[in-house]
CSV table of C-alpha atoms and ligand atoms in Angstrom, one decimal:
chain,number,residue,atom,x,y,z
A,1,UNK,CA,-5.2,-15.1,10.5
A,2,UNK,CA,-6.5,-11.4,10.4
A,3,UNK,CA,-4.0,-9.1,8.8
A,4,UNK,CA,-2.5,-7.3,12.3
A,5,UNK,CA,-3.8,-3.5,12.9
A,6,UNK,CA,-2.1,-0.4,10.8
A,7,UNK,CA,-2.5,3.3,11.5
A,8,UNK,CA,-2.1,5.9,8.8
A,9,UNK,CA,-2.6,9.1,9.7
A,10,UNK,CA,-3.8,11.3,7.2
A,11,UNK,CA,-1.7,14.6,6.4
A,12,UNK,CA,-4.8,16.6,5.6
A,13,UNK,CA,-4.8,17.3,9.2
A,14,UNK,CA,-1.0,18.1,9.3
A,15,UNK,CA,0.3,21.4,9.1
A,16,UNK,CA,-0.1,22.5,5.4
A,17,UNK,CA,3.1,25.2,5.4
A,18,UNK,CA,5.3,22.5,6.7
A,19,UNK,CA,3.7,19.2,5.6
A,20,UNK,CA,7.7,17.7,5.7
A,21,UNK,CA,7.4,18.2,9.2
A,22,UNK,CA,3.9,16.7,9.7
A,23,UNK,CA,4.6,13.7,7.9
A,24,UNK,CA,8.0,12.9,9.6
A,25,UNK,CA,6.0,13.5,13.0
A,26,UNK,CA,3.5,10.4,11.8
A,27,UNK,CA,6.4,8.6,11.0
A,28,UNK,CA,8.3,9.0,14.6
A,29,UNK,CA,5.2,8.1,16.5
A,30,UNK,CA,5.1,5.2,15.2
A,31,UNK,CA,2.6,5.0,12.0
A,32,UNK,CA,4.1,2.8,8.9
A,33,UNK,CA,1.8,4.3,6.9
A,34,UNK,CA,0.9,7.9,5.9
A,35,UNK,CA,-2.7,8.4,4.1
A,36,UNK,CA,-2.4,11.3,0.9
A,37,UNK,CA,-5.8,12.7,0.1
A,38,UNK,CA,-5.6,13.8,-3.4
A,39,UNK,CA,-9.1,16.4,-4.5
A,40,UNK,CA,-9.6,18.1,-7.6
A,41,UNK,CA,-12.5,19.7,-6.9
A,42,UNK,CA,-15.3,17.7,-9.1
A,43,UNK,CA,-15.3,14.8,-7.5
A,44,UNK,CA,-15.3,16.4,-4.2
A,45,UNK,CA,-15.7,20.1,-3.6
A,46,UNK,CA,-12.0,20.6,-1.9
A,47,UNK,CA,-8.8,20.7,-3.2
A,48,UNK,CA,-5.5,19.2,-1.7
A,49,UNK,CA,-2.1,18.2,-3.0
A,50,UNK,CA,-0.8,16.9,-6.3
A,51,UNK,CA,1.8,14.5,-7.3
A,52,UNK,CA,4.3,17.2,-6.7
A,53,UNK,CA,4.0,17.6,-2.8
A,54,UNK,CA,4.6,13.2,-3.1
A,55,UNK,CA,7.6,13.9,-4.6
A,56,UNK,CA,8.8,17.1,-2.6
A,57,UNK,CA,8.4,14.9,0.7
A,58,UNK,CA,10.0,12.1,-0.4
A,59,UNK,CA,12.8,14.5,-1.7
A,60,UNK,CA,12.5,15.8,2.3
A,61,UNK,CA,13.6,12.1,3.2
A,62,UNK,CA,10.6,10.4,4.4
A,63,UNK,CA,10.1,7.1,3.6
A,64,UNK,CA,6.8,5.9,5.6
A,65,UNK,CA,4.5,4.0,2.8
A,66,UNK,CA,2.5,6.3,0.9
A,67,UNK,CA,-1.1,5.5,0.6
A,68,UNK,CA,-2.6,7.4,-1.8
A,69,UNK,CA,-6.2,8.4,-1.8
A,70,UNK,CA,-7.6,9.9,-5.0
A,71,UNK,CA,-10.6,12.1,-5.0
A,72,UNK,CA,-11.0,12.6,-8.5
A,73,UNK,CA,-13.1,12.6,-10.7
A,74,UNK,CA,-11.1,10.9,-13.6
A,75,UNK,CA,-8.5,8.9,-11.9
A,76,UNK,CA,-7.1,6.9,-14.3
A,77,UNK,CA,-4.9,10.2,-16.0
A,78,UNK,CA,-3.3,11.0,-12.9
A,79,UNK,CA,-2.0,7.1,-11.6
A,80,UNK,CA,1.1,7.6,-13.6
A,81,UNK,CA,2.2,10.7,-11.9
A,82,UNK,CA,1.5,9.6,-8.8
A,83,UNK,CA,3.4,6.3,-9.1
A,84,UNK,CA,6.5,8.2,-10.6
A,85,UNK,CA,6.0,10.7,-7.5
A,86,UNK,CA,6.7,7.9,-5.1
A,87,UNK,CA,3.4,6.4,-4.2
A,88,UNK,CA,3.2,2.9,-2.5
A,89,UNK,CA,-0.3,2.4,-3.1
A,90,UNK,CA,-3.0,3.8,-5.0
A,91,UNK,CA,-6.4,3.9,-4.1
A,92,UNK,CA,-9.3,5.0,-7.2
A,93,UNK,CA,-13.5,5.5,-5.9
A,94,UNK,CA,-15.1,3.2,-7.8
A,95,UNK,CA,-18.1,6.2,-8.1
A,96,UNK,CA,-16.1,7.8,-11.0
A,97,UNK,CA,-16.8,6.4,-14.6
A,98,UNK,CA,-13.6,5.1,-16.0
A,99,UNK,CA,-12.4,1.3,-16.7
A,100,UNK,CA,-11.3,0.4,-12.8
A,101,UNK,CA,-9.9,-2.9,-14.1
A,102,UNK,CA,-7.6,-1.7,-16.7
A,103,UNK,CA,-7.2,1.4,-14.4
A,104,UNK,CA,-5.9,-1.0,-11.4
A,105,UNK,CA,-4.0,-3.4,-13.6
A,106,UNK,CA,-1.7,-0.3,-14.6
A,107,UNK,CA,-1.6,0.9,-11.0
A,108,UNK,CA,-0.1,-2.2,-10.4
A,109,UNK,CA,2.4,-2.1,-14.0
A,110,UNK,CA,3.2,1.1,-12.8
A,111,UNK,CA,5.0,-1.0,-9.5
A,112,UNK,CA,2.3,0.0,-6.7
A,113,UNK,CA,-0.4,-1.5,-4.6
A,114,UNK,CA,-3.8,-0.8,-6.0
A,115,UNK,CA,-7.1,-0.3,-4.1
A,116,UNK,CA,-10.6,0.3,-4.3
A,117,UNK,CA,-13.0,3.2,-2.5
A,118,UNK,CA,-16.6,3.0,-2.1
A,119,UNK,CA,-18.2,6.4,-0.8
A,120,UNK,CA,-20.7,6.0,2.5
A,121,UNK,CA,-23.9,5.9,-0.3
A,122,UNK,CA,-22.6,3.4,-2.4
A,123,UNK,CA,-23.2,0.0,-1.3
A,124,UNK,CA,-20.4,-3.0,-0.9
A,125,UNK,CA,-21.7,-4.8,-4.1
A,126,UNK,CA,-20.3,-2.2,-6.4
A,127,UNK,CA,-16.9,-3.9,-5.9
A,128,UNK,CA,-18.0,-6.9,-5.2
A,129,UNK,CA,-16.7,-8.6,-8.7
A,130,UNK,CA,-13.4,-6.6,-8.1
A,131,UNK,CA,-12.1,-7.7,-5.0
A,132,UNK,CA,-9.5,-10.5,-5.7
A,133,UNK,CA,-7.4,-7.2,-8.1
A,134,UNK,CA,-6.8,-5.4,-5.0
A,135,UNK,CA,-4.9,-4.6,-2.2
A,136,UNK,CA,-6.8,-2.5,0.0
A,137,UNK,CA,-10.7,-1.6,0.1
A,138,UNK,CA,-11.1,1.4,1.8
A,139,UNK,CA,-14.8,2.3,3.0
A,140,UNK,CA,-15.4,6.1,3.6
A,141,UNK,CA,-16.8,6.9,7.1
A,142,UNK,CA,-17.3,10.1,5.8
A,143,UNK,CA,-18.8,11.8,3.1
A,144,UNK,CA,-15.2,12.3,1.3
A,145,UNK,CA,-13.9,15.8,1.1
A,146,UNK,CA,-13.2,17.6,4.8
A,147,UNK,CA,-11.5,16.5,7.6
A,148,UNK,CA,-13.0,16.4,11.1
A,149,UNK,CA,-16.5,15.1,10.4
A,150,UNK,CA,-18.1,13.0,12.6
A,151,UNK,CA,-18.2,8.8,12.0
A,152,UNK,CA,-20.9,6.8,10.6
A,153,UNK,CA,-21.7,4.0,12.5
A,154,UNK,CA,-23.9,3.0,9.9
A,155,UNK,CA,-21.3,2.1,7.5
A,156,UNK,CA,-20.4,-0.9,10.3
A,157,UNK,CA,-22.6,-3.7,8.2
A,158,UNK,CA,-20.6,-2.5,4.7
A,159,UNK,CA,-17.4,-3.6,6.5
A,160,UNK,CA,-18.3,-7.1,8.0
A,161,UNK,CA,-19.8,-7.6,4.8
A,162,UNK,CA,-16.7,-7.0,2.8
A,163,UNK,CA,-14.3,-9.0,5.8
A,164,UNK,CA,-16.9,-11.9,5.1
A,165,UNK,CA,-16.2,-11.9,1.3
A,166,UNK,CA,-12.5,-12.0,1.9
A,167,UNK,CA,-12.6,-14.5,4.3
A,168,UNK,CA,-15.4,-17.2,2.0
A,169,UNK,CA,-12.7,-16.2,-1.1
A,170,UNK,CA,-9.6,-16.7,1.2
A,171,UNK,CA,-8.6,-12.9,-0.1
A,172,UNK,CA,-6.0,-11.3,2.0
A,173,UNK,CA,-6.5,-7.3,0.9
A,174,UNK,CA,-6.5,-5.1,3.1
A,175,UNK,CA,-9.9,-3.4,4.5
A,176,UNK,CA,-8.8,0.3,5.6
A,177,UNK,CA,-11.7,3.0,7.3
A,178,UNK,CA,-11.4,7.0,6.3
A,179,UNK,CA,-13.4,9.3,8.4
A,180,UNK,CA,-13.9,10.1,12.0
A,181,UNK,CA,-11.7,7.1,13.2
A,182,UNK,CA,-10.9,8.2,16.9
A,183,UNK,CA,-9.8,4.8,19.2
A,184,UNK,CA,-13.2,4.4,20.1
A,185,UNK,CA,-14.6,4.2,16.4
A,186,UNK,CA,-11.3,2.4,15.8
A,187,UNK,CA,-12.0,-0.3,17.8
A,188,UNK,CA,-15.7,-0.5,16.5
A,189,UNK,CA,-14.5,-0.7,12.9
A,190,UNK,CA,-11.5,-3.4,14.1
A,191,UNK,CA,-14.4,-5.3,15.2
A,192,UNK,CA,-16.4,-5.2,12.3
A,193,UNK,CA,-13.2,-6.8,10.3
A,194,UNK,CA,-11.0,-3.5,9.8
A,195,UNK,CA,-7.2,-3.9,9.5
A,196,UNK,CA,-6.2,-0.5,8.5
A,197,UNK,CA,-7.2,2.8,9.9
A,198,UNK,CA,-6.7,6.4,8.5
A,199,UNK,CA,-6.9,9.0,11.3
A,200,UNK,CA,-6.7,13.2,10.5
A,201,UNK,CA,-8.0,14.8,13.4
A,202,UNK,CA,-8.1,13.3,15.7
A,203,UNK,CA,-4.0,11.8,15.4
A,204,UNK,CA,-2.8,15.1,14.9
A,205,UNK,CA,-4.7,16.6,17.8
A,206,UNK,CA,-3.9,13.7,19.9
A,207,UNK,CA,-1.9,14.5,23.2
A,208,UNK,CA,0.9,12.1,23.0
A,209,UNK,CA,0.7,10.7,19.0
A,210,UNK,CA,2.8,7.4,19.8
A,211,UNK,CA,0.6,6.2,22.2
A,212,UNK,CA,-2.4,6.7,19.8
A,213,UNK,CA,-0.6,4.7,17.1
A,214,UNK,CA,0.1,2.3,19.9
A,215,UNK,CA,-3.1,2.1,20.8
A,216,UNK,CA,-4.2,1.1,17.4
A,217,UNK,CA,-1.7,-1.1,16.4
A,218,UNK,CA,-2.7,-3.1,20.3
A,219,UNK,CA,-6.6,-3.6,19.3
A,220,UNK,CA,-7.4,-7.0,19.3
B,301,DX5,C1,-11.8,12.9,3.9
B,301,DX5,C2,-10.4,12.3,3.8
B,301,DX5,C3,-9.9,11.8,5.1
B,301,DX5,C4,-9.7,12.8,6.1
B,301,DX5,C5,-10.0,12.2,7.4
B,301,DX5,O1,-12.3,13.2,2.7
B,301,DX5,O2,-10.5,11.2,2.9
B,301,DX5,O3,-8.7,11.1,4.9
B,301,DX5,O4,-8.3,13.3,6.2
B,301,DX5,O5,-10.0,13.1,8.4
B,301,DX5,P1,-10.5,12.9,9.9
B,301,DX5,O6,-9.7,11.7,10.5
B,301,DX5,O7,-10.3,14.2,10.6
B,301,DX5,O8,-12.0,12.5,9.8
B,302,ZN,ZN1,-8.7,9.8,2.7
């Protein structure tokens, strides 16, 4: 059975002087999920939010699951903080040197999911060895770093690739698409194997937000 579809909309798009708001919006249309891009800069040239603004929200009472994408460039010194903060899940490129398995095994210590990222350039074997320690592979349809830029329908082979690992290994992560997902590329990605989308824009700009999660959560 294919995990069933799962939107999380990504606050980068929200409303950055009243992220409370933004994130309790995602949550009352419906999303279970809420997607936390964390950049410091090197590893991408933008910066976001830190563990702080985790905390503050949760401290503002909203208790959608956290996933938690890091952008940074050493990953494994900020896990803790982030986990403490109220993260669900934590998700760590596998670009950035640093040791990824120890790296996930304390994600998961620290009480949270763990996942793997794989930027549009890097190709699915990089994580190949690593996929029965996560949770959640998340493929970038974007080169990371700014909201709003336009899918990559290119990355659509990297994604039935990685379903057809987890179904020859029996794995049950989940497979999660960042960039550009609108419902049209949502339902391109769904059919390449995709479970879990993360949507910025175009969830945010949407006319009526529930029936976009709807819509999501409905593709086949
Ligand atoms: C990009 C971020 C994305 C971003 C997606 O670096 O990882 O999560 O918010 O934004 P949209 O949906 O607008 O492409
Ligand atoms: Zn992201």
């Amino acid at each position: 059975m294919p995990n069933a579809p799962i939107l999380a909309p990504s606050l980068l798009a929200g409303d950055h002087a009243h992220l409370a708001i933004s994130a309790r919006l995602a949550a009352e249309s419906g999303a279970p999920w809420l997607h936390l891009d964390i950049m410091d800069g090197h590893f991408v040239p933008n910066l976001t939010f830190g563990p702080e603004t985790l905390a503050a929200l949760r401290r503002a009472g909203i208790k959608t699951f956290f996933d938690t994408h890091l952008m940074l460039a050493e990953p494994h010194k900020y896990v803790e903080a982030f986990a403490k903060a109220g993260a669900n899940l934590i998700s760590i490129h596998i670009e950035p040197t640093c040791d990824h398995r120890a790296t996930l095994a304390r994600i998961r210590e620290l009480g949270c999911q763990c996942g793997l990222v794989l930027n549009p350039d890097t190709p699915a074997s990089a994580i190949e060895p690593l996929l029965g320690l996560v949770d959640l592979v998340l493929v970038m349809t974007v080169q990371p770093g700014f909201g709003g830029q336009a899918f990559r329908a290119d990355m659509l082979p990297k994604l039935r690739e990685i379903d057809g690992w987890r179904r020859d290994r029996g794995l049950k992560f989940r497979l999660e698409v960042d960039g550009g997902i609108d419902l049209t590329t949502a339902a391109q990605c769904r059919a390449a194997g995709t479970d879990t989308f993360v949507a910025g824009t175009a969830f945010f700009k949407a006319p009526d937000r529930a029936a976009f999660a709807k819509a999501i959560t409905a593709l086949p």
